[in-house]
Amino acid sequence: MKSTMQDRELLVRDLLTHGQRVYADSRVVRCADARIVRSLQTFADIAAQAE
């Protein structure tokens, strides 16, 4: 169904860019070894490291 398809691939870079723009001050939560790990880094910190 064309209405649910994206015009381009969804890349991690795009997720980080969106997070940096919209949620820059929010801390990142990730899963590691079946447990939740709360990071001290924000989306802005992680996006800056990825650049």
PDB file of N, CA and C in Angstrom:
ATOM      1  N   MET A   1       0.853  -1.166   0.000  1.00  0.00           N
ATOM      2  CA  MET A   1       0.000   0.000   0.000  1.00  0.00           C
ATOM      3  C   MET A   1       0.902   1.232   0.000  1.00  0.00           C
ATOM      4  N   LYS A   2       0.750   2.054  -0.961  1.00  0.00           N
ATOM      5  CA  LYS A   2       1.645   3.184  -1.155  1.00  0.00           C
ATOM      6  C   LYS A   2       1.556   4.218  -0.023  1.00  0.00           C
ATOM      7  N   SER A   3       0.435   4.387   0.584  1.00  0.00           N
ATOM      8  CA  SER A   3       0.277   5.417   1.614  1.00  0.00           C
ATOM      9  C   SER A   3       1.088   5.123   2.871  1.00  0.00           C
ATOM     10  N   THR A   4       1.490   3.890   3.090  1.00  0.00           N
ATOM     11  CA  THR A   4       2.265   3.558   4.283  1.00  0.00           C
ATOM     12  C   THR A   4       3.751   3.422   3.986  1.00  0.00           C
ATOM     13  N   MET A   5       4.152   3.645   2.763  1.00  0.00           N
ATOM     14  CA  MET A   5       5.558   3.514   2.384  1.00  0.00           C
ATOM     15  C   MET A   5       6.263   4.856   2.552  1.00  0.00           C
ATOM     16  N   GLN A   6       7.548   4.788   2.843  1.00  0.00           N
ATOM     17  CA  GLN A   6       8.358   5.997   2.941  1.00  0.00           C
ATOM     18  C   GLN A   6       8.970   6.311   1.590  1.00  0.00           C
ATOM     19  N   ASP A   7       9.327   7.559   1.406  1.00  0.00           N
ATOM     20  CA  ASP A   7       9.957   7.979   0.157  1.00  0.00           C
ATOM     21  C   ASP A   7      11.425   7.597   0.095  1.00  0.00           C
ATOM     22  N   ARG A   8      12.015   7.316   1.259  1.00  0.00           N
ATOM     23  CA  ARG A   8      13.435   6.959   1.303  1.00  0.00           C
ATOM     24  C   ARG A   8      13.689   6.027   2.481  1.00  0.00           C
ATOM     25  N   GLU A   9      14.900   5.510   2.557  1.00  0.00           N
ATOM     26  CA  GLU A   9      15.253   4.599   3.641  1.00  0.00           C
ATOM     27  C   GLU A   9      15.284   5.334   4.979  1.00  0.00           C
ATOM     28  N   LEU A  10      14.965   4.629   6.045  1.00  0.00           N
ATOM     29  CA  LEU A  10      15.066   5.183   7.388  1.00  0.00           C
ATOM     30  C   LEU A  10      16.445   4.810   7.924  1.00  0.00           C
ATOM     31  N   LEU A  11      17.278   5.797   8.133  1.00  0.00           N
ATOM     32  CA  LEU A  11      18.644   5.569   8.574  1.00  0.00           C
ATOM     33  C   LEU A  11      18.826   6.008  10.025  1.00  0.00           C
ATOM     34  N   VAL A  12      19.781   5.417  10.698  1.00  0.00           N
ATOM     35  CA  VAL A  12      20.090   5.804  12.077  1.00  0.00           C
ATOM     36  C   VAL A  12      20.439   7.292  12.120  1.00  0.00           C
ATOM     37  N   ARG A  13      21.145   7.751  11.115  1.00  0.00           N
ATOM     38  CA  ARG A  13      21.491   9.178  11.034  1.00  0.00           C
ATOM     39  C   ARG A  13      20.240  10.045  11.097  1.00  0.00           C
ATOM     40  N   ASP A  14      19.191   9.638  10.402  1.00  0.00           N
ATOM     41  CA  ASP A  14      17.944  10.400  10.402  1.00  0.00           C
ATOM     42  C   ASP A  14      17.286  10.399  11.777  1.00  0.00           C
ATOM     43  N   LEU A  15      17.352   9.269  12.459  1.00  0.00           N
ATOM     44  CA  LEU A  15      16.803   9.199  13.818  1.00  0.00           C
ATOM     45  C   LEU A  15      17.559  10.122  14.768  1.00  0.00           C
ATOM     46  N   LEU A  16      18.882  10.122  14.660  1.00  0.00           N
ATOM     47  CA  LEU A  16      19.697  11.001  15.509  1.00  0.00           C
ATOM     48  C   LEU A  16      19.455  12.472  15.196  1.00  0.00           C
ATOM     49  N   THR A  17      19.337  12.793  13.924  1.00  0.00           N
ATOM     50  CA  THR A  17      19.080  14.176  13.533  1.00  0.00           C
ATOM     51  C   THR A  17      17.739  14.644  14.078  1.00  0.00           C
ATOM     52  N   HIS A  18      16.725  13.815  13.958  1.00  0.00           N
ATOM     53  CA  HIS A  18      15.401  14.151  14.493  1.00  0.00           C
ATOM     54  C   HIS A  18      15.467  14.297  16.013  1.00  0.00           C
ATOM     55  N   GLY A  19      16.124  13.350  16.674  1.00  0.00           N
ATOM     56  CA  GLY A  19      16.260  13.421  18.128  1.00  0.00           C
ATOM     57  C   GLY A  19      16.994  14.671  18.567  1.00  0.00           C
ATOM     58  N   GLN A  20      18.029  15.036  17.829  1.00  0.00           N
ATOM     59  CA  GLN A  20      18.807  16.238  18.159  1.00  0.00           C
ATOM     60  C   GLN A  20      17.952  17.496  17.983  1.00  0.00           C
ATOM     61  N   ARG A  21      17.159  17.527  16.949  1.00  0.00           N
ATOM     62  CA  ARG A  21      16.354  18.714  16.653  1.00  0.00           C
ATOM     63  C   ARG A  21      15.144  18.842  17.589  1.00  0.00           C
ATOM     64  N   VAL A  22      14.471  17.738  17.859  1.00  0.00           N
ATOM     65  CA  VAL A  22      13.212  17.793  18.607  1.00  0.00           C
ATOM     66  C   VAL A  22      13.387  17.507  20.097  1.00  0.00           C
ATOM     67  N   TYR A  23      14.310  16.599  20.429  1.00  0.00           N
ATOM     68  CA  TYR A  23      14.471  16.156  21.818  1.00  0.00           C
ATOM     69  C   TYR A  23      15.894  16.369  22.315  1.00  0.00           C
ATOM     70  N   ALA A  24      16.522  17.460  21.936  1.00  0.00           N
ATOM     71  CA  ALA A  24      17.950  17.683  22.204  1.00  0.00           C
ATOM     72  C   ALA A  24      18.332  17.502  23.677  1.00  0.00           C
ATOM     73  N   ASP A  25      17.497  17.937  24.587  1.00  0.00           N
ATOM     74  CA  ASP A  25      17.834  17.877  26.019  1.00  0.00           C
ATOM     75  C   ASP A  25      17.363  16.601  26.714  1.00  0.00           C
ATOM     76  N   SER A  26      16.706  15.715  25.983  1.00  0.00           N
ATOM     77  CA  SER A  26      16.213  14.461  26.575  1.00  0.00           C
ATOM     78  C   SER A  26      17.324  13.428  26.648  1.00  0.00           C
ATOM     79  N   ARG A  27      17.380  12.737  27.776  1.00  0.00           N
ATOM     80  CA  ARG A  27      18.388  11.687  27.930  1.00  0.00           C
ATOM     81  C   ARG A  27      17.960  10.437  27.172  1.00  0.00           C
ATOM     82  N   VAL A  28      18.946   9.694  26.733  1.00  0.00           N
ATOM     83  CA  VAL A  28      18.708   8.501  25.927  1.00  0.00           C
ATOM     84  C   VAL A  28      18.625   7.275  26.830  1.00  0.00           C
ATOM     85  N   VAL A  29      17.673   6.401  26.534  1.00  0.00           N
ATOM     86  CA  VAL A  29      17.534   5.133  27.240  1.00  0.00           C
ATOM     87  C   VAL A  29      17.781   4.034  26.221  1.00  0.00           C
ATOM     88  N   ARG A  30      18.579   3.038  26.581  1.00  0.00           N
ATOM     89  CA  ARG A  30      18.883   1.952  25.654  1.00  0.00           C
ATOM     90  C   ARG A  30      18.771   0.616  26.372  1.00  0.00           C
ATOM     91  N   CYS A  31      18.676  -0.436  25.613  1.00  0.00           N
ATOM     92  CA  CYS A  31      18.631  -1.785  26.160  1.00  0.00           C
ATOM     93  C   CYS A  31      19.983  -2.453  25.942  1.00  0.00           C
ATOM     94  N   ALA A  32      20.469  -3.106  26.982  1.00  0.00           N
ATOM     95  CA  ALA A  32      21.737  -3.836  26.887  1.00  0.00           C
ATOM     96  C   ALA A  32      21.621  -5.085  27.743  1.00  0.00           C
ATOM     97  N   ASP A  33      21.866  -6.229  27.135  1.00  0.00           N
ATOM     98  CA  ASP A  33      21.812  -7.501  27.857  1.00  0.00           C
ATOM     99  C   ASP A  33      20.474  -7.685  28.576  1.00  0.00           C
ATOM    100  N   ALA A  34      19.392  -7.399  27.870  1.00  0.00           N
ATOM    101  CA  ALA A  34      18.027  -7.585  28.377  1.00  0.00           C
ATOM    102  C   ALA A  34      17.720  -6.720  29.602  1.00  0.00           C
ATOM    103  N   ARG A  35      18.396  -5.606  29.747  1.00  0.00           N
ATOM    104  CA  ARG A  35      18.079  -4.674  30.828  1.00  0.00           C
ATOM    105  C   ARG A  35      18.096  -3.258  30.273  1.00  0.00           C
ATOM    106  N   ILE A  36      17.405  -2.367  30.936  1.00  0.00           N
ATOM    107  CA  ILE A  36      17.333  -0.977  30.486  1.00  0.00           C
ATOM    108  C   ILE A  36      18.460  -0.189  31.126  1.00  0.00           C
ATOM    109  N   VAL A  37      19.161   0.566  30.302  1.00  0.00           N
ATOM    110  CA  VAL A  37      20.283   1.380  30.769  1.00  0.00           C
ATOM    111  C   VAL A  37      19.952   2.838  30.479  1.00  0.00           C
ATOM    112  N   ARG A  38      19.946   3.653  31.519  1.00  0.00           N
ATOM    113  CA  ARG A  38      19.690   5.086  31.331  1.00  0.00           C
ATOM    114  C   ARG A  38      21.021   5.801  31.167  1.00  0.00           C
ATOM    115  N   SER A  39      21.146   6.465  30.062  1.00  0.00           N
ATOM    116  CA  SER A  39      22.387   7.140  29.726  1.00  0.00           C
ATOM    117  C   SER A  39      22.404   8.544  30.322  1.00  0.00           C
ATOM    118  N   LEU A  40      23.573   9.043  30.611  1.00  0.00           N
ATOM    119  CA  LEU A  40      23.718  10.423  31.048  1.00  0.00           C
ATOM    120  C   LEU A  40      23.799  11.367  29.850  1.00  0.00           C
ATOM    121  N   GLN A  41      23.881  10.783  28.659  1.00  0.00           N
ATOM    122  CA  GLN A  41      23.988  11.588  27.446  1.00  0.00           C
ATOM    123  C   GLN A  41      22.612  11.938  26.901  1.00  0.00           C
ATOM    124  N   THR A  42      22.542  13.095  26.293  1.00  0.00           N
ATOM    125  CA  THR A  42      21.306  13.537  25.641  1.00  0.00           C
ATOM    126  C   THR A  42      21.391  13.218  24.149  1.00  0.00           C
ATOM    127  N   PHE A  43      20.263  13.394  23.463  1.00  0.00           N
ATOM    128  CA  PHE A  43      20.277  13.216  22.009  1.00  0.00           C
ATOM    129  C   PHE A  43      21.290  14.154  21.369  1.00  0.00           C
ATOM    130  N   ALA A  44      21.382  15.370  21.863  1.00  0.00           N
ATOM    131  CA  ALA A  44      22.333  16.334  21.299  1.00  0.00           C
ATOM    132  C   ALA A  44      23.770  15.829  21.461  1.00  0.00           C
ATOM    133  N   ASP A  45      24.097  15.257  22.629  1.00  0.00           N
ATOM    134  CA  ASP A  45      25.444  14.723  22.870  1.00  0.00           C
ATOM    135  C   ASP A  45      25.761  13.592  21.905  1.00  0.00           C
ATOM    136  N   ILE A  46      24.842  12.668  21.769  1.00  0.00           N
ATOM    137  CA  ILE A  46      25.085  11.489  20.923  1.00  0.00           C
ATOM    138  C   ILE A  46      25.163  11.881  19.449  1.00  0.00           C
ATOM    139  N   ALA A  47      24.292  12.788  19.016  1.00  0.00           N
ATOM    140  CA  ALA A  47      24.325  13.240  17.623  1.00  0.00           C
ATOM    141  C   ALA A  47      25.639  13.958  17.325  1.00  0.00           C
ATOM    142  N   ALA A  48      26.131  14.745  18.267  1.00  0.00           N
ATOM    143  CA  ALA A  48      27.395  15.451  18.068  1.00  0.00           C
ATOM    144  C   ALA A  48      28.557  14.466  17.948  1.00  0.00           C
ATOM    145  N   GLN A  49      28.526  13.383  18.736  1.00  0.00           N
ATOM    146  CA  GLN A  49      29.570  12.359  18.669  1.00  0.00           C
ATOM    147  C   GLN A  49      29.527  11.621  17.327  1.00  0.00           C
ATOM    148  N   ALA A  50      28.337  11.464  16.783  1.00  0.00           N
ATOM    149  CA  ALA A  50      28.180  10.706  15.543  1.00  0.00           C
ATOM    150  C   ALA A  50      28.619  11.499  14.307  1.00  0.00           C
ATOM    151  N   GLU A  51      28.678  12.806  14.436  1.00  0.00           N
ATOM    152  CA  GLU A  51      29.035  13.640  13.267  1.00  0.00           C
ATOM    153  C   GLU A  51      30.479  13.547  12.930  1.00  0.00           C
TER     154      GLU A  51
END
